[in-house]
Short mmCIF file of C-alpha atoms and ligand atoms in Angstrom, two decimals:
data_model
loop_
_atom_site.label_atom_id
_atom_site.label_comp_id
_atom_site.label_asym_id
_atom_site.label_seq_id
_atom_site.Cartn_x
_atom_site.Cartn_y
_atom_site.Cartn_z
CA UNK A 219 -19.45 -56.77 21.22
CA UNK A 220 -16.26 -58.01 19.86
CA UNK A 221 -14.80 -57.56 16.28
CA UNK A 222 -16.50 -60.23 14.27
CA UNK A 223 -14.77 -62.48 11.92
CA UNK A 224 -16.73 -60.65 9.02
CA UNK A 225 -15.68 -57.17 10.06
CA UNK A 226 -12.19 -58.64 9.83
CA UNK A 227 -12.20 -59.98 5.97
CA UNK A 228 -14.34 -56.21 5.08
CA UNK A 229 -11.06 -54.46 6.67
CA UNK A 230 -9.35 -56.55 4.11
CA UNK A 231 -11.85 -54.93 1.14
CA UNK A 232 -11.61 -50.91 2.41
CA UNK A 233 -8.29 -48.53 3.35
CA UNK A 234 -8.30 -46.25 6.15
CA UNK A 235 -6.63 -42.55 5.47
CA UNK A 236 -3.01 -42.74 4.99
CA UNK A 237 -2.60 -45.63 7.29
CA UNK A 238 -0.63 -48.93 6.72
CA UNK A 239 -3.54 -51.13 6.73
CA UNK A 240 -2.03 -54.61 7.80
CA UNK A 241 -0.81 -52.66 10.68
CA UNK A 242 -3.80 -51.25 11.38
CA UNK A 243 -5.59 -54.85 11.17
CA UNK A 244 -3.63 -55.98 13.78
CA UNK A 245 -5.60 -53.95 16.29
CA UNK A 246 -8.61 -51.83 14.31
CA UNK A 247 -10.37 -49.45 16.20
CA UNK A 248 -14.24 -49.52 14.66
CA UNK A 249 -16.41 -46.84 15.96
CA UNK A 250 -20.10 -47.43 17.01
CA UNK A 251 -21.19 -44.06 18.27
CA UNK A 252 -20.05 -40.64 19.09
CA UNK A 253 -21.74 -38.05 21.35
CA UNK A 254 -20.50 -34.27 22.40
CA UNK A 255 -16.67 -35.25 23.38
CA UNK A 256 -16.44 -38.98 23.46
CA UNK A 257 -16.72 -41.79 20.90
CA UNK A 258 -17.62 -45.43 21.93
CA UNK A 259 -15.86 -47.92 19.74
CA UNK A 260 -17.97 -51.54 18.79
CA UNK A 261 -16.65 -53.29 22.03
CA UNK A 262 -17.65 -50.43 24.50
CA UNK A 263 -14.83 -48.82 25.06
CA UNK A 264 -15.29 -44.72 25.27
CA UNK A 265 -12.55 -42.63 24.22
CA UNK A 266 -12.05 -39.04 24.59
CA UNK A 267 -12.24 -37.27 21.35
CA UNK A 268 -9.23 -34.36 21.56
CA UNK A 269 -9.04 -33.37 18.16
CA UNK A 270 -12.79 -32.83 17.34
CA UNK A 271 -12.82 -36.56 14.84
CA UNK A 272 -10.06 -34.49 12.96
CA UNK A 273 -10.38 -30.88 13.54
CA UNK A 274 -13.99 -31.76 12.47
CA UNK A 275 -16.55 -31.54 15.42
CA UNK A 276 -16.73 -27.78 16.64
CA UNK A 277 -19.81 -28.20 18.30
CA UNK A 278 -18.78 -31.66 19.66
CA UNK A 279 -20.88 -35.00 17.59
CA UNK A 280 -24.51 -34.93 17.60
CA UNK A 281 -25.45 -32.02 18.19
CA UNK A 282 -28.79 -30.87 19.15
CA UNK A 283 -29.36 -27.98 16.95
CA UNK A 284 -27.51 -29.48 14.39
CA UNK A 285 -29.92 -32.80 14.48
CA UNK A 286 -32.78 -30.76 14.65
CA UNK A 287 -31.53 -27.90 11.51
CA UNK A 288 -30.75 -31.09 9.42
CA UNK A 289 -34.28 -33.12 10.16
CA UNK A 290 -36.47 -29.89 9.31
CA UNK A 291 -34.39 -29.68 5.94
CA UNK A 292 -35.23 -33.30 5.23
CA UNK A 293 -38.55 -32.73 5.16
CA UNK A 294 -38.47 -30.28 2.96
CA UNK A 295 -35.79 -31.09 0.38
CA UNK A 296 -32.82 -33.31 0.53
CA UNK A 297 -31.17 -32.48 -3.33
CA UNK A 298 -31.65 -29.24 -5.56
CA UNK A 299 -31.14 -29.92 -9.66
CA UNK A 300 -27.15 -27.94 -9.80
CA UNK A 301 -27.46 -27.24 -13.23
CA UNK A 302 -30.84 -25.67 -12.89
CA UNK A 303 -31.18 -24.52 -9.38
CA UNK A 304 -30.13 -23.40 -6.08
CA UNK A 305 -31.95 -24.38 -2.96
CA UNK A 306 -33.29 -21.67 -0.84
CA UNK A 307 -31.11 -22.69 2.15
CA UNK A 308 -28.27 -22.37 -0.44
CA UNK A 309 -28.79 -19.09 -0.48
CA UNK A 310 -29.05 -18.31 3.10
CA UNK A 311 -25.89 -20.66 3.64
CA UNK A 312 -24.06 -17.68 1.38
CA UNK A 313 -25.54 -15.35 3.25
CA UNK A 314 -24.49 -16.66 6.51
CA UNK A 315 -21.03 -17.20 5.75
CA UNK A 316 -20.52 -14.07 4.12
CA UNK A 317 -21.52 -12.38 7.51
CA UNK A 318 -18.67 -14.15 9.35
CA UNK A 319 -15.87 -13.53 6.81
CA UNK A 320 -13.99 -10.78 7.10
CA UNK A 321 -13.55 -7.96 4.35
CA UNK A 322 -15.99 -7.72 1.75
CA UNK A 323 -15.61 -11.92 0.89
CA UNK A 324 -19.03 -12.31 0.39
CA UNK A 325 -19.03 -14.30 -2.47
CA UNK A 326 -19.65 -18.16 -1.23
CA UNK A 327 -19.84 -21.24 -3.06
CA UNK A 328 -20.92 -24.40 -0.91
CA UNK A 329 -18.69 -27.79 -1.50
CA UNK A 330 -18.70 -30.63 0.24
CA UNK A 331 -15.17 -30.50 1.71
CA UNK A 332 -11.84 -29.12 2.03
CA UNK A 333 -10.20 -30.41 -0.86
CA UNK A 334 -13.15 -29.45 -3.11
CA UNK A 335 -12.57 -25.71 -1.33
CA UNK A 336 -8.77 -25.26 -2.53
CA UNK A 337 -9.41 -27.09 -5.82
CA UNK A 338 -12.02 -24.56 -6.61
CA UNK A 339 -10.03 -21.74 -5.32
CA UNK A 340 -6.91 -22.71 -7.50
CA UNK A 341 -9.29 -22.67 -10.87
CA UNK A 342 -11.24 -19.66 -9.80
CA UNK A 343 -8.09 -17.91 -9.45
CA UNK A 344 -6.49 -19.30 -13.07
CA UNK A 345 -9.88 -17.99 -14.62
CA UNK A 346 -10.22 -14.95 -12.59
CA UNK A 347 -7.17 -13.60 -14.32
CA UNK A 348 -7.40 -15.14 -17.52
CA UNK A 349 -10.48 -13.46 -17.76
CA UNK A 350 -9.07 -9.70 -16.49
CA UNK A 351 -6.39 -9.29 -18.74
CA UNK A 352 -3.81 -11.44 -17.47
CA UNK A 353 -3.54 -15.02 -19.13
CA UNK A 354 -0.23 -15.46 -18.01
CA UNK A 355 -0.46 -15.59 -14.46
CA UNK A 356 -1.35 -19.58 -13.66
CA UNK A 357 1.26 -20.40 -11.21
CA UNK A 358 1.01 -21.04 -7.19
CA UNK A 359 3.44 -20.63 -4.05
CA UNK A 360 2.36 -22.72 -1.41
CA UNK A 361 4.95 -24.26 1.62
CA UNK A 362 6.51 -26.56 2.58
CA UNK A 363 4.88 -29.23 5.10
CA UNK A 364 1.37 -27.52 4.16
CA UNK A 365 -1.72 -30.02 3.44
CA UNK A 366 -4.55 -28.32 0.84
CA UNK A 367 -6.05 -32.02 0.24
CA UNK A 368 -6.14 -35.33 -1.78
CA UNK A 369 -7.27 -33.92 -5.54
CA UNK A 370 -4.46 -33.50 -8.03
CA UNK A 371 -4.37 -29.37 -8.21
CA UNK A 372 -4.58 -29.35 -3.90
CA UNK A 373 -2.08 -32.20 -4.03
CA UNK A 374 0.21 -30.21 -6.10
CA UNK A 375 0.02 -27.09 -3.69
CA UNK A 376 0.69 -29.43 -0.78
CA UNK A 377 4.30 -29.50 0.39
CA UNK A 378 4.32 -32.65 1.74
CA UNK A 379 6.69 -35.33 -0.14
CA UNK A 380 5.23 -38.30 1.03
CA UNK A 381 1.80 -37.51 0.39
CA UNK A 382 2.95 -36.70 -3.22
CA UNK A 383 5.77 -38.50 -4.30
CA UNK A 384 3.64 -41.93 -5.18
CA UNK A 385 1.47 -39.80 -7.33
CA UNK A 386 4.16 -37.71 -9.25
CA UNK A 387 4.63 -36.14 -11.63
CA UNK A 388 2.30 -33.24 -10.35
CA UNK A 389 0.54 -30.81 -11.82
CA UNK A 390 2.70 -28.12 -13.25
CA UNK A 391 2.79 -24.13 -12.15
CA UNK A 392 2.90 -24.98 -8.49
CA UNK A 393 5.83 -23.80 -6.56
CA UNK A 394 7.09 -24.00 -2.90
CA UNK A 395 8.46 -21.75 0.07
CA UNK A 396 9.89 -23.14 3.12
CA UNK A 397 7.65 -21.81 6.36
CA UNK A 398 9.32 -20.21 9.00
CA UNK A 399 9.65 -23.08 11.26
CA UNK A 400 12.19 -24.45 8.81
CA UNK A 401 14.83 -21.25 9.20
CA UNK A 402 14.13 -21.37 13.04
CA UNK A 403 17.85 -22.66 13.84
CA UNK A 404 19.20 -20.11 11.84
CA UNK A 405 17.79 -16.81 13.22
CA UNK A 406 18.81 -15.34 16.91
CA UNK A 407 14.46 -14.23 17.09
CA UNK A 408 11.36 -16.06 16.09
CA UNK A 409 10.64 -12.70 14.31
CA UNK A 410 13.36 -12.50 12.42
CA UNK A 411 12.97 -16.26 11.10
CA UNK A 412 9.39 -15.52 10.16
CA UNK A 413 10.47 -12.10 8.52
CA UNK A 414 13.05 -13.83 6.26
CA UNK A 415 10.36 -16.73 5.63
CA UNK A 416 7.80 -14.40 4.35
CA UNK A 417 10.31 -12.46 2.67
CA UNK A 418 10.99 -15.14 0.60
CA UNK A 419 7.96 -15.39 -1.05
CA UNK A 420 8.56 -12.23 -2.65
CA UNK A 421 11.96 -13.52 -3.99
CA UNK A 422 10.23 -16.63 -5.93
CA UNK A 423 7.60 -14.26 -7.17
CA UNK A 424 10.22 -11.96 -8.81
CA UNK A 425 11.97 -14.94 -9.92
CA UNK A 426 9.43 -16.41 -11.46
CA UNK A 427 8.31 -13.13 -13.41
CA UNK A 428 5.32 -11.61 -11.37
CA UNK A 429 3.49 -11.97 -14.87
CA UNK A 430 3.19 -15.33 -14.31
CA UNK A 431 2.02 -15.44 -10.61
CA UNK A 432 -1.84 -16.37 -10.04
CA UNK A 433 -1.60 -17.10 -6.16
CA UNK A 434 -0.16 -17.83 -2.84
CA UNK A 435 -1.63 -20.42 -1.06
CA UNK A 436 -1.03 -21.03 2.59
CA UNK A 437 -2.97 -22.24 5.58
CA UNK A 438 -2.59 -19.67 8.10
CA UNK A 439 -1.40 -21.94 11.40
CA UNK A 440 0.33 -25.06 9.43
CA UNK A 441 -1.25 -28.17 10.93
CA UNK A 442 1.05 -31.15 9.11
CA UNK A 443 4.19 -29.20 9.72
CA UNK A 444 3.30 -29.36 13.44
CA UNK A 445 0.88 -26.47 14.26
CA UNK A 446 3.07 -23.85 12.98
CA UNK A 447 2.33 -20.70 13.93
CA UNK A 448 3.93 -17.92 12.09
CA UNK A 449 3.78 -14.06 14.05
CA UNK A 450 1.47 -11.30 12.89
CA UNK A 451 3.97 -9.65 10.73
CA UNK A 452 4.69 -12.75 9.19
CA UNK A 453 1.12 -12.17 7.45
CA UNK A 454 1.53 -8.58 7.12
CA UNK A 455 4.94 -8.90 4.91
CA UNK A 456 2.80 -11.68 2.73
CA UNK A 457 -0.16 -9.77 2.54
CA UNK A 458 1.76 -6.42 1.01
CA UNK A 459 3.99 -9.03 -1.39
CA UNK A 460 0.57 -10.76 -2.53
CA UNK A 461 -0.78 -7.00 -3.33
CA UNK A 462 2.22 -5.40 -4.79
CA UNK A 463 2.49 -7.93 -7.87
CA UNK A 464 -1.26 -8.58 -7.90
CA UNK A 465 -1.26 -12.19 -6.70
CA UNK A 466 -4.21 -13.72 -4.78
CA UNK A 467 -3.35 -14.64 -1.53
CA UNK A 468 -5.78 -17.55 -0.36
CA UNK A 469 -5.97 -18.72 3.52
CA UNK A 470 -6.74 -22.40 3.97
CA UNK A 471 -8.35 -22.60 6.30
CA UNK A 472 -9.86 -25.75 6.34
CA UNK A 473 -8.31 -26.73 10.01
CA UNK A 474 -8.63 -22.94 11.47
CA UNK A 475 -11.68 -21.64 10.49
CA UNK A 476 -14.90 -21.77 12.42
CA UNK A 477 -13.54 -20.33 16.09
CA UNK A 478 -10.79 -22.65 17.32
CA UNK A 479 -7.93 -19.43 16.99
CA UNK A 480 -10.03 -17.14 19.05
CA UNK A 481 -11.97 -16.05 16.45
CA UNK A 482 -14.53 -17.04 13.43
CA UNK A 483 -11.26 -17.63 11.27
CA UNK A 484 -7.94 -17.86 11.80
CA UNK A 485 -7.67 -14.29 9.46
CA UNK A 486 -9.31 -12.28 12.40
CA UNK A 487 -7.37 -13.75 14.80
CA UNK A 488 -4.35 -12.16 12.32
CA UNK A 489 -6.02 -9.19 11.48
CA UNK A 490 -5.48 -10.14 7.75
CA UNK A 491 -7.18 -10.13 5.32
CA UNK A 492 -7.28 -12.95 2.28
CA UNK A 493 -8.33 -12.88 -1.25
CA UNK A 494 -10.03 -16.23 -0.86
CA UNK A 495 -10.72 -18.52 2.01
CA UNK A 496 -11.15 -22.19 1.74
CA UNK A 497 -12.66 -23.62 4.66
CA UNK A 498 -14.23 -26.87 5.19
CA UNK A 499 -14.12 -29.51 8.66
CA UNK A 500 -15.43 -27.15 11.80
CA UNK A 501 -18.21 -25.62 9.78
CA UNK A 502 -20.16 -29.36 9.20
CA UNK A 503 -19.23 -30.03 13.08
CA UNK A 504 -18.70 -33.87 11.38
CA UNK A 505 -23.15 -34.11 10.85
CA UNK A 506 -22.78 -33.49 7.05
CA UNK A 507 -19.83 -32.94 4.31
CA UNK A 508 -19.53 -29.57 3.77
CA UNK A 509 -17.01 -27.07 2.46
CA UNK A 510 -16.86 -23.82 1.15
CA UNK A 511 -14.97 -20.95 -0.51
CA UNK A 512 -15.37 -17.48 0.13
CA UNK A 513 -13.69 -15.05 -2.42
CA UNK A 514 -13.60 -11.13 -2.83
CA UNK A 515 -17.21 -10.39 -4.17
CA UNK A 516 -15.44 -7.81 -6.65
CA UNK A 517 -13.47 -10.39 -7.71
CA UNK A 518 -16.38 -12.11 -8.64
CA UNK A 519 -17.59 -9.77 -11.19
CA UNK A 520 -15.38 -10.92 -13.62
CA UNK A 521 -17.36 -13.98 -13.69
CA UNK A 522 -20.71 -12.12 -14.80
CA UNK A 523 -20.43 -11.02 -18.01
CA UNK A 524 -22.87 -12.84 -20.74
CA UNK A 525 -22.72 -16.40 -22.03
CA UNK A 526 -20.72 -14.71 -25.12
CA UNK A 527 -18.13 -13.09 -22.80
CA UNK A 528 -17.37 -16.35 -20.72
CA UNK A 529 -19.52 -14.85 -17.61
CA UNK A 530 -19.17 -18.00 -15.55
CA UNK A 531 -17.23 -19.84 -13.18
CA UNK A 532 -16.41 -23.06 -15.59
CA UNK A 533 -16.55 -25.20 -12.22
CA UNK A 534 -19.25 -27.37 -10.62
CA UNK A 535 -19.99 -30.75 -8.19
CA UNK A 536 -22.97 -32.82 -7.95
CA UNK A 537 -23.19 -32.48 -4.45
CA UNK A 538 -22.01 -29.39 -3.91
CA UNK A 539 -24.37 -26.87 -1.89
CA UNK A 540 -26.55 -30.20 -0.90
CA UNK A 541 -29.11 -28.44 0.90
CA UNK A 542 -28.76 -30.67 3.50
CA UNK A 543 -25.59 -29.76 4.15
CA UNK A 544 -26.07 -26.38 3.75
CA UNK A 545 -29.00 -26.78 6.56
CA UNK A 546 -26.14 -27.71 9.05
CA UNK A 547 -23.20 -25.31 8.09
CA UNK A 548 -25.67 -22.42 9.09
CA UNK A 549 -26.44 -24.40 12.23
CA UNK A 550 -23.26 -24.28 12.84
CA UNK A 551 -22.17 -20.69 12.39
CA UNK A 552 -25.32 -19.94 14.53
CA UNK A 553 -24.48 -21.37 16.95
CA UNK A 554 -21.02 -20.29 17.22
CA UNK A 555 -22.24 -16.94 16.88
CA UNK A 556 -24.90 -16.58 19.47
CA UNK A 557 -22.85 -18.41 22.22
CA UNK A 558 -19.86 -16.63 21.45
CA UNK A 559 -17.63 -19.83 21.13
CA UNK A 560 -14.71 -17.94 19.57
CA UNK A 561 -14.15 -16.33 23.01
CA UNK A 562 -14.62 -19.61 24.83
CA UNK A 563 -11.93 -21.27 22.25
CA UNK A 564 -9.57 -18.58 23.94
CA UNK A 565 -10.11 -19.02 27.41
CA UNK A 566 -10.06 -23.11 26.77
CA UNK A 567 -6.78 -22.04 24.73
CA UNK A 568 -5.57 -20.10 27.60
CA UNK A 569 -6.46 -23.35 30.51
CA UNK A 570 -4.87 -25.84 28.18
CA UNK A 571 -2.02 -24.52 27.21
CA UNK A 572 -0.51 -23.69 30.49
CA UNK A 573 -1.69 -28.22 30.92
CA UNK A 574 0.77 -28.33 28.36
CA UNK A 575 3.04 -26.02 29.09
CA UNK A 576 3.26 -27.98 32.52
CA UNK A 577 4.70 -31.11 30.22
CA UNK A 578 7.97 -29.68 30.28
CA UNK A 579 9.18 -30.72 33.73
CA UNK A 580 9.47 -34.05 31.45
CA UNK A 581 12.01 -32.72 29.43
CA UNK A 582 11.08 -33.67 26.21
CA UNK A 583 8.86 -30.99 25.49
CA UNK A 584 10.51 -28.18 23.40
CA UNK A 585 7.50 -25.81 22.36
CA UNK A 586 3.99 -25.28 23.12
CA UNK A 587 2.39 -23.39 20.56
CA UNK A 588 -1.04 -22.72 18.10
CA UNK A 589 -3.76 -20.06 19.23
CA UNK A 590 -6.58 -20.85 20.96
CA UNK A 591 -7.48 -23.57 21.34
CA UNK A 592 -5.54 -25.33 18.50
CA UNK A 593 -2.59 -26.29 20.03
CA UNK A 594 0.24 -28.24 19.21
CA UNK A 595 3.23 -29.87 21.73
CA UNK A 596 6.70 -30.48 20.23
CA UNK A 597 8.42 -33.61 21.20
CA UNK A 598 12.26 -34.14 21.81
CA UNK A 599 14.61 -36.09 23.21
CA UNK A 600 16.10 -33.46 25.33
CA UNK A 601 15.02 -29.83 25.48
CA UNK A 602 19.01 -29.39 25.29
CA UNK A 603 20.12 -31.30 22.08
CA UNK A 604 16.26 -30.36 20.86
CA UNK A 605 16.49 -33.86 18.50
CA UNK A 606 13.35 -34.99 17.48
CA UNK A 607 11.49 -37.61 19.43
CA UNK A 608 9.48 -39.46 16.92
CA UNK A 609 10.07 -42.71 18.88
CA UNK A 610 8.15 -41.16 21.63
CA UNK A 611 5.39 -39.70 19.24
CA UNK A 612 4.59 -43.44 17.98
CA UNK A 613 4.46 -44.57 21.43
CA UNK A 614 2.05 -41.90 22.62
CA UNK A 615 -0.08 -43.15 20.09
CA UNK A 616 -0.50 -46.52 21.35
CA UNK A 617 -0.81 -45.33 24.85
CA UNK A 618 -3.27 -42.49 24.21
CA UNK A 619 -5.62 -44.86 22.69
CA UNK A 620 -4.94 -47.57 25.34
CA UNK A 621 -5.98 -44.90 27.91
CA UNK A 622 -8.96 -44.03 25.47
CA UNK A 623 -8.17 -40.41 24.62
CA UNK A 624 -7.47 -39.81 20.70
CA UNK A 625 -5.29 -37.48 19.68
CA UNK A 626 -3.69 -35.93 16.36
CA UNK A 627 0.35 -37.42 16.63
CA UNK A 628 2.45 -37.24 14.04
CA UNK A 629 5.00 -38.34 15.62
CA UNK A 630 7.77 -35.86 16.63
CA UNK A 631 4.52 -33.58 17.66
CA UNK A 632 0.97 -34.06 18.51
CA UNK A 633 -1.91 -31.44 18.80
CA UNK A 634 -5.22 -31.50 20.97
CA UNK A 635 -8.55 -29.06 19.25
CA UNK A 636 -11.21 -30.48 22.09
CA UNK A 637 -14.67 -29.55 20.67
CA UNK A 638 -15.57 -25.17 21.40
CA UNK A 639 -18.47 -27.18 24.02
CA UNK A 640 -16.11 -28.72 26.24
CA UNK A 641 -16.68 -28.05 29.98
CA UNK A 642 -14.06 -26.98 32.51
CA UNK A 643 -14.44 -30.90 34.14
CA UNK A 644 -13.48 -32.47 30.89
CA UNK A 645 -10.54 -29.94 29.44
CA UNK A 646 -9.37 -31.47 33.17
CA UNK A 647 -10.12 -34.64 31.58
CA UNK A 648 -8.15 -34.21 29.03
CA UNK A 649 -5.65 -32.85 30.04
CA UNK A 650 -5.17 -35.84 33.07
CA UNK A 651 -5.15 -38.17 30.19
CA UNK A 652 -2.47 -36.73 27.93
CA UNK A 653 -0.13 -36.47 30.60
CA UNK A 654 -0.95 -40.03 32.02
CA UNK A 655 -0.47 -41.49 28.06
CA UNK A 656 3.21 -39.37 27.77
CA UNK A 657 4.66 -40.31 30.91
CA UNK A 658 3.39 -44.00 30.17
CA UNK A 659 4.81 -43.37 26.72
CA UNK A 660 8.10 -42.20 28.12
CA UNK A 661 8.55 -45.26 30.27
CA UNK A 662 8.12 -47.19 27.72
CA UNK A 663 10.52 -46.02 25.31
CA UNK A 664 13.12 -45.01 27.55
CA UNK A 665 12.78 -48.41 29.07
CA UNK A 666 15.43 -50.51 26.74
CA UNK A 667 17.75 -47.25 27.05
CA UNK A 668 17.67 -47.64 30.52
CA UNK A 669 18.44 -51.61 30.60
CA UNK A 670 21.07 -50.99 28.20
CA UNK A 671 22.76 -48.27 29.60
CA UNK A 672 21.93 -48.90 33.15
CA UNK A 673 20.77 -45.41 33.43
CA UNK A 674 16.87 -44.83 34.86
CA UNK A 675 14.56 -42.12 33.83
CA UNK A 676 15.78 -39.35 35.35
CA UNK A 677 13.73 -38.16 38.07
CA UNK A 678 12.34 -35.11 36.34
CA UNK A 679 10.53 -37.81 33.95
CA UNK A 680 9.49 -39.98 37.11
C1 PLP B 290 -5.49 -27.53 5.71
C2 PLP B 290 -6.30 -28.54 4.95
N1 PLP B 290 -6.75 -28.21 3.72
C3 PLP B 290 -7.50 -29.07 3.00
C4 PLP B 290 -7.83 -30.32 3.49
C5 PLP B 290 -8.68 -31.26 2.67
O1 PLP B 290 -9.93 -31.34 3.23
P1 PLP B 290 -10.86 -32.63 2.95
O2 PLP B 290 -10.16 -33.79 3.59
O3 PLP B 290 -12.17 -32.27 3.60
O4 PLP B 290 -10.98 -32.78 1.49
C6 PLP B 290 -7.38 -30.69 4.75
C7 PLP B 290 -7.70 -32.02 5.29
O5 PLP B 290 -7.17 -32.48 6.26
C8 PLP B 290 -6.58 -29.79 5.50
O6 PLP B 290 -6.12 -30.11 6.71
#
């Protein structure tokens, strides 16, 4: 079936996410259906879904168990009364995460995405110490490049000006460090850039009078700044900062959690261990909107004194612990758990990185790097100079989708998150089709270089 002349004029009425739409009009791509790793768009083309919808479909779309958690639920009960109530499964949802998180964060509230995860984490924290003796502390250190959402208090902690700087001013009290991938010229060792990076956080907080510091927020592998992945110690140095002047540290881990590092969250695969998490994406595996965030339970207690000493978290959504929802986010985390997908997500990391790795006889691949299997390529225009290839990124995107694979491009990087399901066959699949969309990508761009200069592509790129 073609695009009808009625789809056309609703594009007209509706945006797509931080996309230029009369670009995107000129050649929309409408979905029809989706099943384990492949979409079908409304004119029958199938396309290879690399990046899990975003980050989004752990278990791959349409999942058996998933279908068959969420149509027992609906039988039962598809909406508890929040101001009265929580649903049973709302309870075991808390349960179940709680049993996957790592320290004593036990304490879960359900949400129906990421952004509702950080937001909530950013006023549980200003109430948490208003309420313990410490008014004063309200302010946040996030990064550069991160992403913590769309609302205006995870807006504010992202670090990303062009996300932002349409909506400014921003909320006040939130602060920024560089990550380490911005000092990485400077240093002779990865280490030593990520040592100064995290070091720096402590240098803001002293700055700033410690007094005054609520929270560091960070996601722990940096998707928007290109899958940056800071070392061990990195989190280590943080972690001892964050405890030493009594600041929260809270993971995002909207993108990481839920098994694609190697482990249940991207904090295991660390061996750190958060205040808060904020989670969100893998844990719906795209069947419902859900979210949650997962705090110290002895932080917690602050929150449960009587009506007459404030005992509760000031902080609610309509929707948030649907049951529904809450039906599939256990599904999820069952699954994961009794088919020990965290492992798999390593040995798929381990297959498709050295794929990747492979990319570089093209030259214009500088780095390889994430954990598991969240991966990210960096793109340049020689592995010499090391100058960003953006040019190339934009073209990849055309040709990935062309050759029906979608992938996350951004555009001097892209990254790949195949669903923790995938079979050996398709990671091969994959794989083929990523290097068939760069090297069509390549020829394309270095094609008026070529004419120009009368130089070919050299034959490493042939
Ligand atoms: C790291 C991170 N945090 C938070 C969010 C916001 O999540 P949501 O879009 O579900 O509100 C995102 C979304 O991409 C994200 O990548």
């Amino acid at each position: 079936m073609k695009i009808t002349l009625r789809q056309k004029q609703l594009l007209k009425r509706t945006f797509i996410d931080f996309r230029c739409m009369s670009e995107y009009i000129q050649d929309p791509l409408i979905m029809d259906r989706a099943e384990g790793l492949y979409y079908w768009d409304i004119e029958g083309k199938r396309y290879f879904d690399a990046i899990g919808g975003v980050f989004v479909a752990t278990l791959g779309h349409g999942h058996p168990r998933l279908l068959a958690a969420m149509r027992q639920q609906m039988e039962r009960m598809t909406f508890a009364p929040p101001l009265h109530a929580i649903a049973d499964v709302t309870l075991d949802f808390v349960e179940r995460v709680g049993s996957i998180s790592p320290g004593n964060l036990k304490y879960v509230k359900a949400f129906s995405g990421g952004s509702e995860a950080t937001e909530s984490a950013i006023k549980f924290t200003r109430q948490y110490f208003k309420q313990t003796g410490h008014p004063g502390k309200y302010k946040f250190i996030s990064r550069y490049q991160g992403y913590h959402g769309a609302t205006a208090g995870a807006m504010s902690a992202s670090g990303t000006g062009p996300r932002k700087s349409k909506f400014e001013p921003q909320m006040p009290g939130f602060l920024k460090v560089f990550p380490p991938s911005h000092y990485r010229e400077q240093f002779t060792s990865w280490d030593e850039c990520n040592r100064f990076a995290a070091r720096a956080v402590e240098d803001v907080i002293v700055a700033e009078d410690p007094e005054t510091v609520a929270g560091v927020i960070m996601e722990p592998i940096g998707n928007t700044g290109g899958i940056i992945t800071p070392t061990a110690e990195y989190f280590q140095i943080v972690r001892e900062i964050c405890d030493r002047h009594q600041v929260m540290l809270i993971f995002d881990e909207v993108i990481t959690g839920f098994g694609k590092t190697g482990s249940m969250f991207a904090a295991q695969s660390y061996n750190v261990t958060p205040d808060i998490i904020c989670c969100g994406k893998g844990l719906s595996s795209g069947m419902m909107p859900v979210g949650a965030m997962i705090a110290r339970e002895d932080l917690a207690e602050a929150f449960c004194g009587t009506a007459a000493e404030n005992g509760q978290f000031a902080h609610g959504h309509t929707f948030a612990g649907n049951p529904l929802a809450c039906a599939v986010g256990i599904a999820v985390i069952d699954e994961i758990v009794e088919k020990q997908l965290e492992m798999r997500a390593r040995r798929m990391g381990e297959y498709v990185r050295a794929r990747l790795e492979n990319l570089k006889k093209y030259d214009v691949v500088r780095e390889v790097r994430g954990k598991g299997i969240l991966l990210g390529v960096e793109l340049v225009k020689s592995t010499h100079t090391l100058e960003p290839f953006p040019e190339l990124g934009t073209q990849l995107k055309i040709t990935a989708l062309k050759n029906g694979i979608i992938l996350r491009i951004d555009p001097t990087w892209f990254a790949v998150s195949p669903a923790l399901i995938a079979k050996d066959s398709q990671l091969d699949e994959m794989c083929g089709l990523i290097e068939k969309s760069l090297v069509e990508a390549l020829e394309r761009v270095c094609e008026p270089f070529s004419r120009q200069e009368g130089r070919g592509i050299s034959s490493s790129r042939a």
